[in-house]
Amino acid sequence: GQNIDQPTEMTATEGAIVQINCTYQTSGFNGLFWYQQHAGEAPTFLSYNVLDGLEEKGRFSSFLSRSKGYSYLLLKELQMKDSASYLCAGLSGNTPLVFGKGTRLSVIA
Amino acid sequence: ETGVTQTPRHLVMGMTNKKSLKCEQHLGHNAMYWYKQSAKKPLELMFVYSLEERVENNSVPSRFSPECPNSSHLFLHLHTLQPEDSALYLCASSQEEGNSYEQYFGPGTRLTVT
C-alpha cells in the first residue's frame, strides 16, 4: 500500500517563494505527481517526477528524492491566483494514483 | 469539445431516488476512473475501468454502480444513497502506457443527498 503525507494548510505572501513538502511510503514506486485544484474545480496536472532531481516549469518546480521518499513543489513569484489546494499523488506499480489530502495554500497581499 | 466532461454539474436527490452521473472523455484514452472527494479528505478512488473492463473496486457500497459502455463513456448509477454520500464526484481518464499515468479530470458533479 501507499501512504502520502503533506501539510494541511500554508500561507505565503504575494511575490514570495513557497515550498510544499510531500512524503510517501510505497512499494514498487513508479512516480510522483503534483496537481493543483482551485476551490470548486477539478484537479489539473502540474508535474510528474520519476527520477531524482528537480523538474522546472516556469514558476513551478518539483523535486523528488526516491531514497528519502520525499518530494516538494516549489512556487516562485507567487500570485493571488496561486491560492489553491496542491495535491501530491504517488504511483506504485500498475495501480492507480493514491492522493494525499492536499495542501491548501493561501496567498496574501 | 475537448477534455473530460461531466453531467450534471450539480445534483440534489432524496435518499429514495435513482439517478445517474455521466462522464465523457474526448482524449482517446483507454482508462477511466470515478473518484469521491469529501471535505477535508483525500480523493478516494472508487472504480477503475481499463479497456472497458472494471479492474478495481475499492470496497464501494453497492448503492453505487458503475457502467462503462465504451472507452469514451462512463456512468455512475446511484440508488438509495445516504446523506454521507454527499460529495464532489470526479471522473478522470488516462492513457495507460509506459510509465505515464497522468490523469485528466472532469469538472465534477456536486451531489447533495437530502
Coordinates of C-alpha atoms in Angstrom, one line a residue:
Chain A
G1 CA 0.0 0.0 0.0
Q2 CA 0.9 3.7 0.0
N3 CA 0.8 6.5 2.5
I4 CA 1.1 10.1 1.3
D5 CA 1.6 12.9 3.8
Q6 CA 1.6 16.6 3.2
P7 CA 0.8 19.7 5.3
T8 CA -2.9 20.7 5.6
E9 CA -2.5 24.4 5.1
M10 CA 0.1 27.0 4.3
T11 CA 0.1 30.8 3.9
A12 CA 2.5 32.9 1.8
T13 CA 2.9 36.4 0.6
E14 CA 2.4 37.6 -2.9
G15 CA 5.7 37.7 -4.8
A16 CA 7.4 35.3 -2.4
I17 CA 8.5 31.7 -2.8
V18 CA 6.8 28.8 -1.1
Q19 CA 7.8 25.1 -0.8
I20 CA 5.1 22.4 -0.3
N21 CA 6.5 19.1 1.0
C22 CA 5.2 15.6 0.5
T23 CA 6.5 12.4 2.0
Y24 CA 5.4 9.0 0.9
Q25 CA 5.8 5.3 1.8
T26 CA 5.2 3.0 -1.0
S27 CA 6.4 -0.2 -2.5
G28 CA 7.2 -0.5 -6.2
F29 CA 7.4 3.3 -6.6
N30 CA 6.7 4.4 -10.1
G31 CA 6.5 8.1 -10.0
L32 CA 5.0 11.1 -8.1
F33 CA 2.5 13.7 -9.4
W34 CA 1.5 17.1 -8.3
Y35 CA -1.9 18.5 -9.1
Q36 CA -3.4 21.9 -8.5
Q37 CA -7.1 22.2 -7.5
H38 CA -8.9 25.6 -7.2
A39 CA -12.0 25.6 -5.0
G40 CA -14.9 24.0 -6.7
E41 CA -12.9 22.9 -9.8
A42 CA -11.2 19.8 -11.0
P43 CA -7.6 19.0 -10.2
T44 CA -5.2 19.9 -13.0
F45 CA -1.8 18.3 -13.7
L46 CA 1.3 20.2 -12.7
S47 CA 4.2 17.8 -12.8
Y48 CA 5.4 14.2 -12.8
N49 CA 8.7 13.1 -11.3
V50 CA 10.0 9.5 -11.6
L51 CA 13.8 10.2 -11.4
D52 CA 15.6 12.0 -8.6
G53 CA 16.2 15.7 -9.1
L54 CA 14.4 18.9 -9.9
E55 CA 12.0 19.5 -12.8
E56 CA 11.4 23.1 -13.6
K57 CA 8.3 24.5 -15.5
G58 CA 8.2 28.3 -15.4
R59 CA 7.3 29.5 -11.9
F60 CA 6.7 25.9 -10.7
S61 CA 9.3 23.3 -9.9
S62 CA 9.0 19.8 -8.5
F63 CA 11.8 17.8 -6.7
L64 CA 12.0 14.1 -5.9
S65 CA 14.3 12.1 -3.7
R66 CA 13.4 8.4 -4.1
S67 CA 15.8 7.3 -1.4
K68 CA 14.2 9.6 1.1
G69 CA 10.6 9.1 -0.1
Y70 CA 10.3 12.9 -0.4
S71 CA 9.1 15.4 -2.9
Y72 CA 8.4 19.1 -2.9
L73 CA 6.6 21.6 -5.1
L74 CA 8.3 25.0 -5.3
L75 CA 6.2 28.0 -6.4
K76 CA 8.1 31.2 -7.2
E77 CA 6.9 34.8 -7.6
L78 CA 3.6 33.9 -6.0
Q79 CA 0.4 35.4 -7.4
M80 CA -3.0 35.6 -5.9
K81 CA -4.3 33.1 -8.4
D82 CA -2.0 30.5 -7.0
S83 CA -4.3 30.2 -4.0
A84 CA -5.5 26.7 -4.3
S85 CA -5.0 23.2 -3.0
Y86 CA -2.0 21.3 -4.1
L87 CA -2.3 17.5 -4.3
C88 CA 0.6 15.1 -4.1
A89 CA -0.1 11.7 -5.6
G90 CA 2.0 8.6 -5.8
L91 CA 2.1 5.8 -8.4
S92 CA 3.0 2.3 -7.4
G93 CA 3.4 -0.5 -9.8
N94 CA 0.4 -0.6 -12.1
T95 CA -2.1 0.5 -9.5
P96 CA -3.9 3.9 -9.9
L97 CA -2.7 7.0 -8.3
V98 CA -3.0 7.4 -4.5
F99 CA -3.6 11.0 -3.5
G100 CA -2.7 12.8 -0.3
K101 CA -5.2 15.1 1.5
G102 CA -3.8 18.1 -0.3
T103 CA -2.2 21.3 1.0
R104 CA -4.4 24.4 0.9
L105 CA -2.2 27.4 0.0
S106 CA -3.4 30.9 0.7
V107 CA -1.6 33.8 -1.0
I108 CA -2.0 37.1 0.8
A109 CA -1.1 40.6 -0.3
Chain B
E1 CA -15.5 19.6 -27.4
T2 CA -12.2 18.6 -25.7
G3 CA -11.1 17.1 -22.4
V4 CA -13.3 15.4 -19.9
T5 CA -16.9 16.4 -19.4
Q6 CA -19.4 15.5 -16.7
T7 CA -23.1 16.0 -16.3
P8 CA -24.9 17.1 -14.4
R9 CA -22.6 19.6 -12.6
H10 CA -24.9 19.8 -9.6
L11 CA -27.4 17.2 -8.3
V12 CA -29.7 17.2 -5.3
M13 CA -31.5 13.9 -4.7
G14 CA -33.5 12.3 -2.0
M15 CA -32.5 9.0 -0.4
T16 CA -35.1 7.0 -2.3
N17 CA -34.2 8.4 -5.8
K18 CA -32.3 6.8 -8.6
K19 CA -30.0 9.0 -10.7
S20 CA -27.0 8.6 -12.9
L21 CA -23.9 10.6 -13.4
K22 CA -22.3 10.8 -16.8
C23 CA -18.7 11.2 -17.9
E24 CA -17.4 11.5 -21.4
Q25 CA -13.7 11.9 -22.4
H26 CA -12.6 13.2 -25.8
L27 CA -8.9 12.4 -25.4
G28 CA -8.8 8.9 -26.9
H29 CA -7.7 7.5 -23.5
N30 CA -8.1 3.8 -22.6
A31 CA -8.8 4.1 -18.9
M32 CA -11.4 5.9 -16.9
Y33 CA -11.9 6.5 -13.1
W34 CA -14.5 7.6 -10.6
Y35 CA -13.3 9.4 -7.5
K36 CA -15.2 10.8 -4.5
Q37 CA -14.0 14.0 -2.9
S38 CA -15.4 14.9 0.5
A39 CA -14.4 17.9 2.6
K40 CA -11.0 17.6 4.3
K41 CA -10.4 14.1 3.0
P42 CA -8.2 12.9 0.2
L43 CA -9.5 11.9 -3.2
E44 CA -10.9 8.5 -2.8
L45 CA -10.7 6.1 -5.8
M46 CA -14.0 4.3 -6.3
F47 CA -13.8 2.5 -9.6
V48 CA -11.3 2.0 -12.5
Y49 CA -12.0 0.8 -16.0
S50 CA -9.2 -0.1 -18.3
L51 CA -10.1 -1.0 -21.9
E52 CA -13.8 -1.0 -20.8
E53 CA -13.2 -3.7 -18.1
R54 CA -13.5 -2.9 -14.4
V55 CA -10.1 -3.5 -12.8
E56 CA -10.6 -2.1 -9.4
N57 CA -13.5 -1.6 -7.0
N58 CA -12.3 -0.2 -3.7
S59 CA -15.0 -1.7 -1.4
V60 CA -17.6 0.8 -2.6
P61 CA -21.1 0.2 -1.4
S62 CA -23.5 -1.5 -3.8
R63 CA -25.7 1.6 -3.9
F64 CA -23.0 2.9 -6.4
S65 CA -23.0 1.0 -9.7
P66 CA -20.6 1.9 -12.5
E67 CA -21.1 1.3 -16.2
C68 CA -18.6 1.7 -19.0
P69 CA -20.3 1.0 -22.3
N70 CA -17.3 2.1 -24.4
S71 CA -13.9 3.7 -23.9
S72 CA -15.2 7.2 -24.1
H73 CA -18.2 7.0 -21.7
L74 CA -18.5 6.2 -18.0
F75 CA -21.6 6.3 -15.8
L76 CA -22.2 6.1 -12.1
H77 CA -25.7 4.9 -11.2
L78 CA -26.9 6.0 -7.8
H79 CA -29.6 4.3 -5.8
T80 CA -30.8 4.7 -2.2
L81 CA -28.0 7.0 -1.2
Q82 CA -27.3 8.2 2.3
P83 CA -26.6 11.8 3.4
E84 CA -22.9 11.0 3.9
D85 CA -22.7 10.3 0.2
S86 CA -22.9 14.0 -0.4
A87 CA -19.6 14.9 -2.1
L88 CA -17.9 16.0 -5.3
Y89 CA -17.7 13.1 -7.7
L90 CA -14.9 13.4 -10.1
C91 CA -14.3 11.5 -13.3
A92 CA -10.8 11.1 -14.8
S93 CA -9.2 9.4 -17.8
S94 CA -5.7 8.4 -18.7
Q95 CA -3.7 6.7 -21.4
E96 CA -2.1 3.7 -19.7
E97 CA 1.2 3.1 -21.5
G98 CA 4.8 3.0 -20.3
N99 CA 5.3 4.8 -17.0
S100 CA 2.9 7.7 -17.7
Y101 CA -0.4 7.6 -15.9
E102 CA -1.2 11.3 -15.9
Q103 CA -4.9 11.6 -15.2
Y104 CA -7.2 14.3 -16.7
F105 CA -10.1 15.2 -14.5
G106 CA -13.6 16.4 -15.4
P107 CA -15.2 19.3 -13.6
G108 CA -17.1 17.0 -11.2
T109 CA -20.7 16.6 -10.1
R110 CA -21.6 18.2 -6.8
L111 CA -24.0 15.8 -5.2
T112 CA -26.2 16.6 -2.3
V113 CA -28.3 13.8 -0.7
T114 CA -31.2 15.0 1.4

